[in-house]
Amino acid sequence: MILEEKDLAGLKIPQHVAIIMDGNGRWAKQRHMPRTYGHAKGAKVLEQTLEDCDSLGVKYLTVYAFSTENWSRPLQEVQVIMNLFRDYLVSAVDKCMRNNVRCMVIGDRTRLSPDIIESINNLENATKDNTGITFIVAINYGGRDDLTRAVKKIAADVQAGKTGPEDITEQMISDTLDTRTIPDPDLLIRTSGEQRLSNFLMWQLAYSEFYFADVHWPDFNKDELLKAFEKFSKRERRYGNIK
Ligand code: IPE
Ligand code: IPE
Ligand code: MG
């Protein structure tokens, strides 16, 4: 289903799309291949999705690449995923510079290997002034962990006398999360048919529209993205008000 030009014209493009890229393992298993084959294919699909989002006019794309819970997987699988990050973070510098993409990483990076942390810093620094789409990769990210780290920072500020408990606002909390400079997602997409948040951006998704695609992440493509945008276009966002 490629949408006709006239349909595209009526499409509302979300400013910020967040994606839980799920189903790599099952996709590989269906092909009698190791789960890690699915992760490698998933990484390629992500590059194409970034291009598609950019060409459709999305301004922010945030993807869930590795959760704080994913460390509980077999070590070999975790290592393969970390190696995919290693390759991606290095090759992304040139690609992002060519395409004017600003890349950021959210999550607690203190648990990552020093070489990965260095590549993240390098990629973020190199692309920080790019004015095209902002691409946010969540690595060792957990919504609860993000909030816990924010609470610790605010508590430290209170203890240091920089602010008082009564001064804490929702805005202050938003401004202390990893996503502090990024507007909240308009649309959350999760692939592979699962309908849960799995500890993704809990605070930030408070008023986002949710869309669940049946395909596994390695089979996600521009058609699927357009289907999600089509559904999003028909949603009525009320924010607690009445229509
Ligand atoms: C998503 O695919 C990728 C990561 C969580 C890193 P999965 O690896 O969760 O694949 P399934 O859900 O087991 O099929
Ligand atoms: C969520 O997928 C995390 C990522 C996509 C990185 P999982 O596959 O880890 O989630 P659960 O375990 O099915 O909830
Ligand atoms: Mg999964």
PDB file of C-alpha atoms and ligand atoms in Angstrom:
ATOM      1  CA  MET A   1       0.000   0.000   0.000  1.00  0.00           C
ATOM      2  CA  ILE A   2       1.958   3.014  -1.183  1.00  0.00           C
ATOM      3  CA  LEU A   3      -0.229   6.033  -0.579  1.00  0.00           C
ATOM      4  CA  GLU A   4      -1.281   8.111  -3.573  1.00  0.00           C
ATOM      5  CA  GLU A   5       0.101  11.662  -3.844  1.00  0.00           C
ATOM      6  CA  LYS A   6      -3.304  13.100  -2.956  1.00  0.00           C
ATOM      7  CA  ASP A   7      -3.438  11.036   0.269  1.00  0.00           C
ATOM      8  CA  LEU A   8       0.058  12.116   1.212  1.00  0.00           C
ATOM      9  CA  ALA A   9      -1.044  15.719   0.893  1.00  0.00           C
ATOM     10  CA  GLY A  10      -3.646  15.237   3.648  1.00  0.00           C
ATOM     11  CA  LEU A  11      -1.261  13.376   5.934  1.00  0.00           C
ATOM     12  CA  LYS A  12      -0.387  14.915   9.307  1.00  0.00           C
ATOM     13  CA  ILE A  13       3.297  14.351   9.896  1.00  0.00           C
ATOM     14  CA  PRO A  14       4.168  13.976  13.587  1.00  0.00           C
ATOM     15  CA  GLN A  15       6.923  16.335  14.696  1.00  0.00           C
ATOM     16  CA  HIS A  16       8.430  13.667  16.952  1.00  0.00           C
ATOM     17  CA  VAL A  17       8.150   9.925  16.317  1.00  0.00           C
ATOM     18  CA  ALA A  18       9.297   7.405  18.929  1.00  0.00           C
ATOM     19  CA  ILE A  19       9.752   3.743  18.006  1.00  0.00           C
ATOM     20  CA  ILE A  20      10.079   0.583  20.080  1.00  0.00           C
ATOM     21  CA  MET A  21      11.880  -1.578  17.528  1.00  0.00           C
ATOM     22  CA  ASP A  22      10.694  -5.014  18.639  1.00  0.00           C
ATOM     23  CA  GLY A  23      10.687  -8.484  17.082  1.00  0.00           C
ATOM     24  CA  ASN A  24      14.241  -8.901  15.757  1.00  0.00           C
ATOM     25  CA  GLY A  25      14.667 -12.258  17.491  1.00  0.00           C
ATOM     26  CA  ARG A  26      11.352 -13.714  16.325  1.00  0.00           C
ATOM     27  CA  TRP A  27      12.003 -12.497  12.781  1.00  0.00           C
ATOM     28  CA  ALA A  28      15.330 -14.354  12.732  1.00  0.00           C
ATOM     29  CA  LYS A  29      13.845 -17.467  14.333  1.00  0.00           C
ATOM     30  CA  GLN A  30      11.209 -17.641  11.603  1.00  0.00           C
ATOM     31  CA  ARG A  31      14.129 -17.843   9.174  1.00  0.00           C
ATOM     32  CA  HIS A  32      15.957 -20.477  11.236  1.00  0.00           C
ATOM     33  CA  MET A  33      18.714 -17.983  11.902  1.00  0.00           C
ATOM     34  CA  PRO A  34      20.276 -16.843  15.192  1.00  0.00           C
ATOM     35  CA  ARG A  35      18.580 -13.921  16.962  1.00  0.00           C
ATOM     36  CA  THR A  36      21.613 -11.762  16.265  1.00  0.00           C
ATOM     37  CA  TYR A  37      20.909 -12.006  12.529  1.00  0.00           C
ATOM     38  CA  GLY A  38      17.678 -10.175  13.295  1.00  0.00           C
ATOM     39  CA  HIS A  39      19.540  -7.434  15.145  1.00  0.00           C
ATOM     40  CA  ALA A  40      21.891  -6.902  12.203  1.00  0.00           C
ATOM     41  CA  LYS A  41      18.951  -6.647   9.783  1.00  0.00           C
ATOM     42  CA  GLY A  42      17.167  -4.382  12.286  1.00  0.00           C
ATOM     43  CA  ALA A  43      20.093  -1.980  12.304  1.00  0.00           C
ATOM     44  CA  LYS A  44      19.875  -1.641   8.504  1.00  0.00           C
ATOM     45  CA  VAL A  45      16.133  -1.076   8.644  1.00  0.00           C
ATOM     46  CA  LEU A  46      16.715   1.674  11.189  1.00  0.00           C
ATOM     47  CA  GLU A  47      19.007   3.549   8.796  1.00  0.00           C
ATOM     48  CA  GLN A  48      16.308   3.437   6.123  1.00  0.00           C
ATOM     49  CA  THR A  49      13.623   4.515   8.618  1.00  0.00           C
ATOM     50  CA  LEU A  50      15.689   7.540   9.593  1.00  0.00           C
ATOM     51  CA  GLU A  51      15.924   8.519   5.916  1.00  0.00           C
ATOM     52  CA  ASP A  52      12.193   7.970   5.417  1.00  0.00           C
ATOM     53  CA  CYS A  53      11.277  10.042   8.472  1.00  0.00           C
ATOM     54  CA  ASP A  54      13.590  12.808   7.320  1.00  0.00           C
ATOM     55  CA  SER A  55      12.190  12.860   3.787  1.00  0.00           C
ATOM     56  CA  LEU A  56       8.618  12.943   5.134  1.00  0.00           C
ATOM     57  CA  GLY A  57       9.366  15.960   7.344  1.00  0.00           C
ATOM     58  CA  VAL A  58       9.658  14.384  10.816  1.00  0.00           C
ATOM     59  CA  LYS A  59      11.842  16.615  13.018  1.00  0.00           C
ATOM     60  CA  TYR A  60      12.729  14.167  15.824  1.00  0.00           C
ATOM     61  CA  LEU A  61      13.063  10.390  15.698  1.00  0.00           C
ATOM     62  CA  THR A  62      13.727   8.542  18.964  1.00  0.00           C
ATOM     63  CA  VAL A  63      14.393   4.809  18.891  1.00  0.00           C
ATOM     64  CA  TYR A  64      14.610   2.262  21.702  1.00  0.00           C
ATOM     65  CA  ALA A  65      17.770   0.322  20.907  1.00  0.00           C
ATOM     66  CA  PHE A  66      18.694  -1.237  24.281  1.00  0.00           C
ATOM     67  CA  SER A  67      16.784  -1.114  27.547  1.00  0.00           C
ATOM     68  CA  THR A  68      18.084  -1.216  31.117  1.00  0.00           C
ATOM     69  CA  GLU A  69      16.426  -4.659  31.275  1.00  0.00           C
ATOM     70  CA  ASN A  70      18.132  -6.005  28.128  1.00  0.00           C
ATOM     71  CA  TRP A  71      21.340  -6.708  30.123  1.00  0.00           C
ATOM     72  CA  SER A  72      19.567  -9.821  31.393  1.00  0.00           C
ATOM     73  CA  ARG A  73      19.836 -11.435  27.935  1.00  0.00           C
ATOM     74  CA  PRO A  74      22.563 -14.009  27.154  1.00  0.00           C
ATOM     75  CA  LEU A  75      25.986 -12.358  27.183  1.00  0.00           C
ATOM     76  CA  GLN A  76      26.672 -13.316  23.567  1.00  0.00           C
ATOM     77  CA  GLU A  77      23.535 -11.525  22.363  1.00  0.00           C
ATOM     78  CA  VAL A  78      24.377  -8.430  24.431  1.00  0.00           C
ATOM     79  CA  GLN A  79      27.895  -8.442  22.952  1.00  0.00           C
ATOM     80  CA  VAL A  80      26.595  -8.637  19.390  1.00  0.00           C
ATOM     81  CA  ILE A  81      24.251  -5.704  20.044  1.00  0.00           C
ATOM     82  CA  MET A  82      27.099  -3.691  21.608  1.00  0.00           C
ATOM     83  CA  ASN A  83      29.237  -4.419  18.542  1.00  0.00           C
ATOM     84  CA  LEU A  84      26.435  -3.155  16.307  1.00  0.00           C
ATOM     85  CA  PHE A  85      26.476   0.085  18.345  1.00  0.00           C
ATOM     86  CA  ARG A  86      30.267   0.242  17.955  1.00  0.00           C
ATOM     87  CA  ASP A  87      30.011  -0.015  14.157  1.00  0.00           C
ATOM     88  CA  TYR A  88      27.044   2.294  13.894  1.00  0.00           C
ATOM     89  CA  LEU A  89      28.375   5.074  16.130  1.00  0.00           C
ATOM     90  CA  VAL A  90      31.566   5.306  14.082  1.00  0.00           C
ATOM     91  CA  SER A  91      30.048   5.075  10.608  1.00  0.00           C
ATOM     92  CA  ALA A  92      27.226   7.447  11.566  1.00  0.00           C
ATOM     93  CA  VAL A  93      29.517  10.473  11.848  1.00  0.00           C
ATOM     94  CA  ASP A  94      30.051  10.801   8.088  1.00  0.00           C
ATOM     95  CA  LYS A  95      26.513   9.812   7.237  1.00  0.00           C
ATOM     96  CA  CYS A  96      24.951  12.311   9.646  1.00  0.00           C
ATOM     97  CA  MET A  97      27.260  15.082   8.421  1.00  0.00           C
ATOM     98  CA  ARG A  98      26.307  14.378   4.809  1.00  0.00           C
ATOM     99  CA  ASN A  99      22.596  14.381   5.641  1.00  0.00           C
ATOM    100  CA  ASN A 100      22.595  17.240   8.177  1.00  0.00           C
ATOM    101  CA  VAL A 101      21.370  14.877  10.940  1.00  0.00           C
ATOM    102  CA  ARG A 102      21.900  15.793  14.591  1.00  0.00           C
ATOM    103  CA  CYS A 103      22.453  12.633  16.618  1.00  0.00           C
ATOM    104  CA  MET A 104      21.965  12.264  20.369  1.00  0.00           C
ATOM    105  CA  VAL A 105      22.062   9.308  22.745  1.00  0.00           C
ATOM    106  CA  ILE A 106      19.837   8.988  25.826  1.00  0.00           C
ATOM    107  CA  GLY A 107      20.158   6.512  28.675  1.00  0.00           C
ATOM    108  CA  ASP A 108      22.705   5.891  31.398  1.00  0.00           C
ATOM    109  CA  ARG A 109      25.949   5.647  29.493  1.00  0.00           C
ATOM    110  CA  THR A 110      28.087   5.080  32.603  1.00  0.00           C
ATOM    111  CA  ARG A 111      27.470   1.327  32.270  1.00  0.00           C
ATOM    112  CA  LEU A 112      28.710   1.232  28.640  1.00  0.00           C
ATOM    113  CA  SER A 113      32.277   0.387  27.577  1.00  0.00           C
ATOM    114  CA  PRO A 114      34.681   3.358  27.519  1.00  0.00           C
ATOM    115  CA  ASP A 115      35.196   3.076  23.743  1.00  0.00           C
ATOM    116  CA  ILE A 116      31.425   3.207  23.154  1.00  0.00           C
ATOM    117  CA  ILE A 117      31.092   6.233  25.452  1.00  0.00           C
ATOM    118  CA  GLU A 118      33.872   7.938  23.494  1.00  0.00           C
ATOM    119  CA  SER A 119      32.153   7.207  20.168  1.00  0.00           C
ATOM    120  CA  ILE A 120      28.878   8.580  21.515  1.00  0.00           C
ATOM    121  CA  ASN A 121      30.540  11.800  22.675  1.00  0.00           C
ATOM    122  CA  ASN A 122      32.309  12.115  19.355  1.00  0.00           C
ATOM    123  CA  LEU A 123      29.127  11.593  17.312  1.00  0.00           C
ATOM    124  CA  GLU A 124      27.127  14.020  19.440  1.00  0.00           C
ATOM    125  CA  ASN A 125      29.818  16.691  19.263  1.00  0.00           C
ATOM    126  CA  ALA A 126      30.400  16.311  15.530  1.00  0.00           C
ATOM    127  CA  THR A 127      26.700  16.608  14.681  1.00  0.00           C
ATOM    128  CA  LYS A 128      25.504  19.056  17.335  1.00  0.00           C
ATOM    129  CA  ASP A 129      25.130  22.018  14.966  1.00  0.00           C
ATOM    130  CA  ASN A 130      23.341  20.090  12.212  1.00  0.00           C
ATOM    131  CA  THR A 131      19.924  21.587  11.523  1.00  0.00           C
ATOM    132  CA  GLY A 132      18.065  18.664   9.935  1.00  0.00           C
ATOM    133  CA  ILE A 133      16.270  15.837  11.718  1.00  0.00           C
ATOM    134  CA  THR A 134      17.334  15.060  15.296  1.00  0.00           C
ATOM    135  CA  PHE A 135      17.970  11.339  15.723  1.00  0.00           C
ATOM    136  CA  ILE A 136      17.881  10.131  19.325  1.00  0.00           C
ATOM    137  CA  VAL A 137      19.080   6.635  20.167  1.00  0.00           C
ATOM    138  CA  ALA A 138      18.109   5.161  23.542  1.00  0.00           C
ATOM    139  CA  ILE A 139      20.934   2.920  24.776  1.00  0.00           C
ATOM    140  CA  ASN A 140      20.818   1.447  28.288  1.00  0.00           C
ATOM    141  CA  TYR A 141      17.663   3.514  28.640  1.00  0.00           C
ATOM    142  CA  GLY A 142      14.851   2.935  31.123  1.00  0.00           C
ATOM    143  CA  GLY A 143      12.021   5.351  31.830  1.00  0.00           C
ATOM    144  CA  ARG A 144      12.238   4.604  35.537  1.00  0.00           C
ATOM    145  CA  ASP A 145      16.002   4.991  35.508  1.00  0.00           C
ATOM    146  CA  ASP A 146      15.674   8.342  33.692  1.00  0.00           C
ATOM    147  CA  LEU A 147      13.238   9.560  36.368  1.00  0.00           C
ATOM    148  CA  THR A 148      15.368   8.162  39.196  1.00  0.00           C
ATOM    149  CA  ARG A 149      18.463   9.964  37.921  1.00  0.00           C
ATOM    150  CA  ALA A 150      16.440  13.177  37.551  1.00  0.00           C
ATOM    151  CA  VAL A 151      15.115  12.884  41.113  1.00  0.00           C
ATOM    152  CA  LYS A 152      18.667  12.399  42.397  1.00  0.00           C
ATOM    153  CA  LYS A 153      19.850  15.549  40.599  1.00  0.00           C
ATOM    154  CA  ILE A 154      16.955  17.618  41.903  1.00  0.00           C
ATOM    155  CA  ALA A 155      17.431  16.250  45.429  1.00  0.00           C
ATOM    156  CA  ALA A 156      21.100  17.232  45.264  1.00  0.00           C
ATOM    157  CA  ASP A 157      20.096  20.756  44.192  1.00  0.00           C
ATOM    158  CA  VAL A 158      17.668  20.968  47.103  1.00  0.00           C
ATOM    159  CA  GLN A 159      20.331  19.756  49.507  1.00  0.00           C
ATOM    160  CA  ALA A 160      22.776  22.341  48.147  1.00  0.00           C
ATOM    161  CA  GLY A 161      20.165  25.046  48.724  1.00  0.00           C
ATOM    162  CA  LYS A 162      19.887  25.848  44.978  1.00  0.00           C
ATOM    163  CA  THR A 163      16.156  25.158  45.009  1.00  0.00           C
ATOM    164  CA  GLY A 164      13.442  24.250  47.519  1.00  0.00           C
ATOM    165  CA  PRO A 165      10.951  21.346  47.516  1.00  0.00           C
ATOM    166  CA  GLU A 166       8.120  23.799  46.874  1.00  0.00           C
ATOM    167  CA  ASP A 167       9.885  25.071  43.722  1.00  0.00           C
ATOM    168  CA  ILE A 168       9.809  21.667  42.008  1.00  0.00           C
ATOM    169  CA  THR A 169       7.552  21.813  38.949  1.00  0.00           C
ATOM    170  CA  GLU A 170       6.661  19.444  36.107  1.00  0.00           C
ATOM    171  CA  GLN A 171       8.759  21.663  33.860  1.00  0.00           C
ATOM    172  CA  MET A 172      11.756  21.271  36.169  1.00  0.00           C
ATOM    173  CA  ILE A 173      11.409  17.490  36.016  1.00  0.00           C
ATOM    174  CA  SER A 174      11.100  17.552  32.187  1.00  0.00           C
ATOM    175  CA  ASP A 175      14.166  19.774  32.093  1.00  0.00           C
ATOM    176  CA  THR A 176      16.172  17.303  34.174  1.00  0.00           C
ATOM    177  CA  LEU A 177      15.408  14.151  32.147  1.00  0.00           C
ATOM    178  CA  ASP A 178      17.751  12.887  29.413  1.00  0.00           C
ATOM    179  CA  THR A 179      15.288  14.315  26.864  1.00  0.00           C
ATOM    180  CA  ARG A 180      15.450  17.813  28.349  1.00  0.00           C
ATOM    181  CA  THR A 181      15.933  19.662  25.059  1.00  0.00           C
ATOM    182  CA  ILE A 182      13.544  17.510  23.032  1.00  0.00           C
ATOM    183  CA  PRO A 183       9.758  18.004  22.705  1.00  0.00           C
ATOM    184  CA  ASP A 184       7.579  15.074  23.822  1.00  0.00           C
ATOM    185  CA  PRO A 185       6.839  12.430  21.154  1.00  0.00           C
ATOM    186  CA  ASP A 186       3.606  12.905  19.196  1.00  0.00           C
ATOM    187  CA  LEU A 187       3.455   9.310  18.036  1.00  0.00           C
ATOM    188  CA  LEU A 188       4.795   6.080  19.536  1.00  0.00           C
ATOM    189  CA  ILE A 189       5.126   3.085  17.235  1.00  0.00           C
ATOM    190  CA  ARG A 190       5.821  -0.421  18.533  1.00  0.00           C
ATOM    191  CA  THR A 191       6.382  -3.275  16.099  1.00  0.00           C
ATOM    192  CA  SER A 192       5.852  -7.046  16.419  1.00  0.00           C
ATOM    193  CA  GLY A 193       2.358  -6.871  17.881  1.00  0.00           C
ATOM    194  CA  GLU A 194       3.341  -6.360  21.535  1.00  0.00           C
ATOM    195  CA  GLN A 195       1.326  -3.665  23.253  1.00  0.00           C
ATOM    196  CA  ARG A 196       3.405  -2.491  26.183  1.00  0.00           C
ATOM    197  CA  LEU A 197       5.845   0.256  27.024  1.00  0.00           C
ATOM    198  CA  SER A 198       8.675  -1.960  28.385  1.00  0.00           C
ATOM    199  CA  ASN A 199       9.985   0.979  30.415  1.00  0.00           C
ATOM    200  CA  PHE A 200      10.468   3.346  27.456  1.00  0.00           C
ATOM    201  CA  LEU A 201       9.877   7.112  27.806  1.00  0.00           C
ATOM    202  CA  MET A 202       7.187   6.930  30.492  1.00  0.00           C
ATOM    203  CA  TRP A 203       7.035  10.590  31.464  1.00  0.00           C
ATOM    204  CA  GLN A 204       7.497  11.895  27.930  1.00  0.00           C
ATOM    205  CA  LEU A 205       4.780   9.664  26.386  1.00  0.00           C
ATOM    206  CA  ALA A 206       2.045  10.935  28.734  1.00  0.00           C
ATOM    207  CA  TYR A 207       0.038  12.415  25.845  1.00  0.00           C
ATOM    208  CA  SER A 208       1.438  10.639  22.791  1.00  0.00           C
ATOM    209  CA  GLU A 209      -0.685   8.643  20.370  1.00  0.00           C
ATOM    210  CA  PHE A 210       0.179   4.914  20.316  1.00  0.00           C
ATOM    211  CA  TYR A 211       0.300   2.789  17.180  1.00  0.00           C
ATOM    212  CA  PHE A 212       1.044  -0.934  17.149  1.00  0.00           C
ATOM    213  CA  ALA A 213       2.291  -2.573  13.953  1.00  0.00           C
ATOM    214  CA  ASP A 214       2.050  -6.343  13.530  1.00  0.00           C
ATOM    215  CA  VAL A 215       5.267  -6.673  11.522  1.00  0.00           C
ATOM    216  CA  HIS A 216       8.550  -7.489  13.211  1.00  0.00           C
ATOM    217  CA  TRP A 217      11.063  -4.654  13.169  1.00  0.00           C
ATOM    218  CA  PRO A 218      13.253  -6.108  10.346  1.00  0.00           C
ATOM    219  CA  ASP A 219      10.175  -6.028   8.072  1.00  0.00           C
ATOM    220  CA  PHE A 220       9.277  -2.425   8.914  1.00  0.00           C
ATOM    221  CA  ASN A 221       9.434  -0.088   5.920  1.00  0.00           C
ATOM    222  CA  LYS A 222       8.129   3.172   4.475  1.00  0.00           C
ATOM    223  CA  ASP A 223       4.711   1.636   3.771  1.00  0.00           C
ATOM    224  CA  GLU A 224       4.359   0.681   7.435  1.00  0.00           C
ATOM    225  CA  LEU A 225       5.515   4.134   8.481  1.00  0.00           C
ATOM    226  CA  LEU A 226       2.925   5.751   6.228  1.00  0.00           C
ATOM    227  CA  LYS A 227       0.223   3.465   7.639  1.00  0.00           C
ATOM    228  CA  ALA A 228       1.118   4.683  11.121  1.00  0.00           C
ATOM    229  CA  PHE A 229       1.044   8.324   9.974  1.00  0.00           C
ATOM    230  CA  GLU A 230      -2.307   7.748   8.295  1.00  0.00           C
ATOM    231  CA  LYS A 231      -3.784   6.437  11.556  1.00  0.00           C
ATOM    232  CA  PHE A 232      -2.135   9.294  13.467  1.00  0.00           C
ATOM    233  CA  SER A 233      -3.715  11.808  11.067  1.00  0.00           C
ATOM    234  CA  LYS A 234      -7.184  10.565  12.032  1.00  0.00           C
ATOM    235  CA  ARG A 235      -6.635  10.689  15.774  1.00  0.00           C
ATOM    236  CA  GLU A 236      -8.145  13.525  17.739  1.00  0.00           C
ATOM    237  CA  ARG A 237      -5.765  14.741  20.422  1.00  0.00           C
ATOM    238  CA  ARG A 238      -7.783  16.263  23.245  1.00  0.00           C
ATOM    239  CA  TYR A 239      -5.315  16.734  26.098  1.00  0.00           C
ATOM    240  CA  GLY A 240      -8.096  16.341  28.644  1.00  0.00           C
ATOM    241  CA  ASN A 241     -10.269  18.985  27.006  1.00  0.00           C
ATOM    242  CA  ILE A 242     -13.547  18.349  25.179  1.00  0.00           C
ATOM    243  CA  LYS A 243     -14.218  18.655  21.468  1.00  0.00           C
TER     244      LYS A 243
HETATM  245  C1  IPE B   1      14.214  -5.868  19.657  1.00  0.00           C
HETATM  246  O1  IPE B   1      13.994  -7.179  19.229  1.00  0.00           O
HETATM  247  C2  IPE B   1      15.677  -5.524  19.834  1.00  0.00           C
HETATM  248  C3  IPE B   1      16.117  -5.378  21.233  1.00  0.00           C
HETATM  249  C4  IPE B   1      15.361  -5.471  22.306  1.00  0.00           C
HETATM  250  C5  IPE B   1      17.528  -5.104  21.444  1.00  0.00           C
HETATM  251  P1  IPE B   1      14.009  -8.386  20.244  1.00  0.00           P
HETATM  252  O2  IPE B   1      15.407  -8.849  20.416  1.00  0.00           O
HETATM  253  O3  IPE B   1      13.308  -8.013  21.492  1.00  0.00           O
HETATM  254  O4  IPE B   1      13.196  -9.492  19.455  1.00  0.00           O
HETATM  255  P2  IPE B   1      12.052 -10.416  20.035  1.00  0.00           P
HETATM  256  O5  IPE B   1      11.049  -9.523  20.690  1.00  0.00           O
HETATM  257  O6  IPE B   1      12.710 -11.343  21.013  1.00  0.00           O
HETATM  258  O7  IPE B   1      11.504 -11.130  18.842  1.00  0.00           O
HETATM  259  C1  IPE B   2      11.938  -3.355  24.407  1.00  0.00           C
HETATM  260  O1  IPE B   2      11.856  -4.591  23.817  1.00  0.00           O
HETATM  261  C2  IPE B   2      13.329  -2.831  24.340  1.00  0.00           C
HETATM  262  C3  IPE B   2      13.832  -2.493  23.005  1.00  0.00           C
HETATM  263  C4  IPE B   2      13.169  -2.572  21.887  1.00  0.00           C
HETATM  264  C5  IPE B   2      15.200  -2.043  22.965  1.00  0.00           C
HETATM  265  P1  IPE B   2      11.977  -5.949  24.659  1.00  0.00           P
HETATM  266  O2  IPE B   2      11.834  -7.047  23.706  1.00  0.00           O
HETATM  267  O3  IPE B   2      13.194  -5.908  25.487  1.00  0.00           O
HETATM  268  O4  IPE B   2      10.717  -5.834  25.632  1.00  0.00           O
HETATM  269  P2  IPE B   2       9.943  -6.975  26.406  1.00  0.00           P
HETATM  270  O5  IPE B   2      10.962  -7.710  27.209  1.00  0.00           O
HETATM  271  O6  IPE B   2       9.285  -7.837  25.401  1.00  0.00           O
HETATM  272  O7  IPE B   2       8.945  -6.226  27.227  1.00  0.00           O
HETATM  273 MG    MG B   3      11.409  -8.107  22.136  1.00  0.00          MG
END
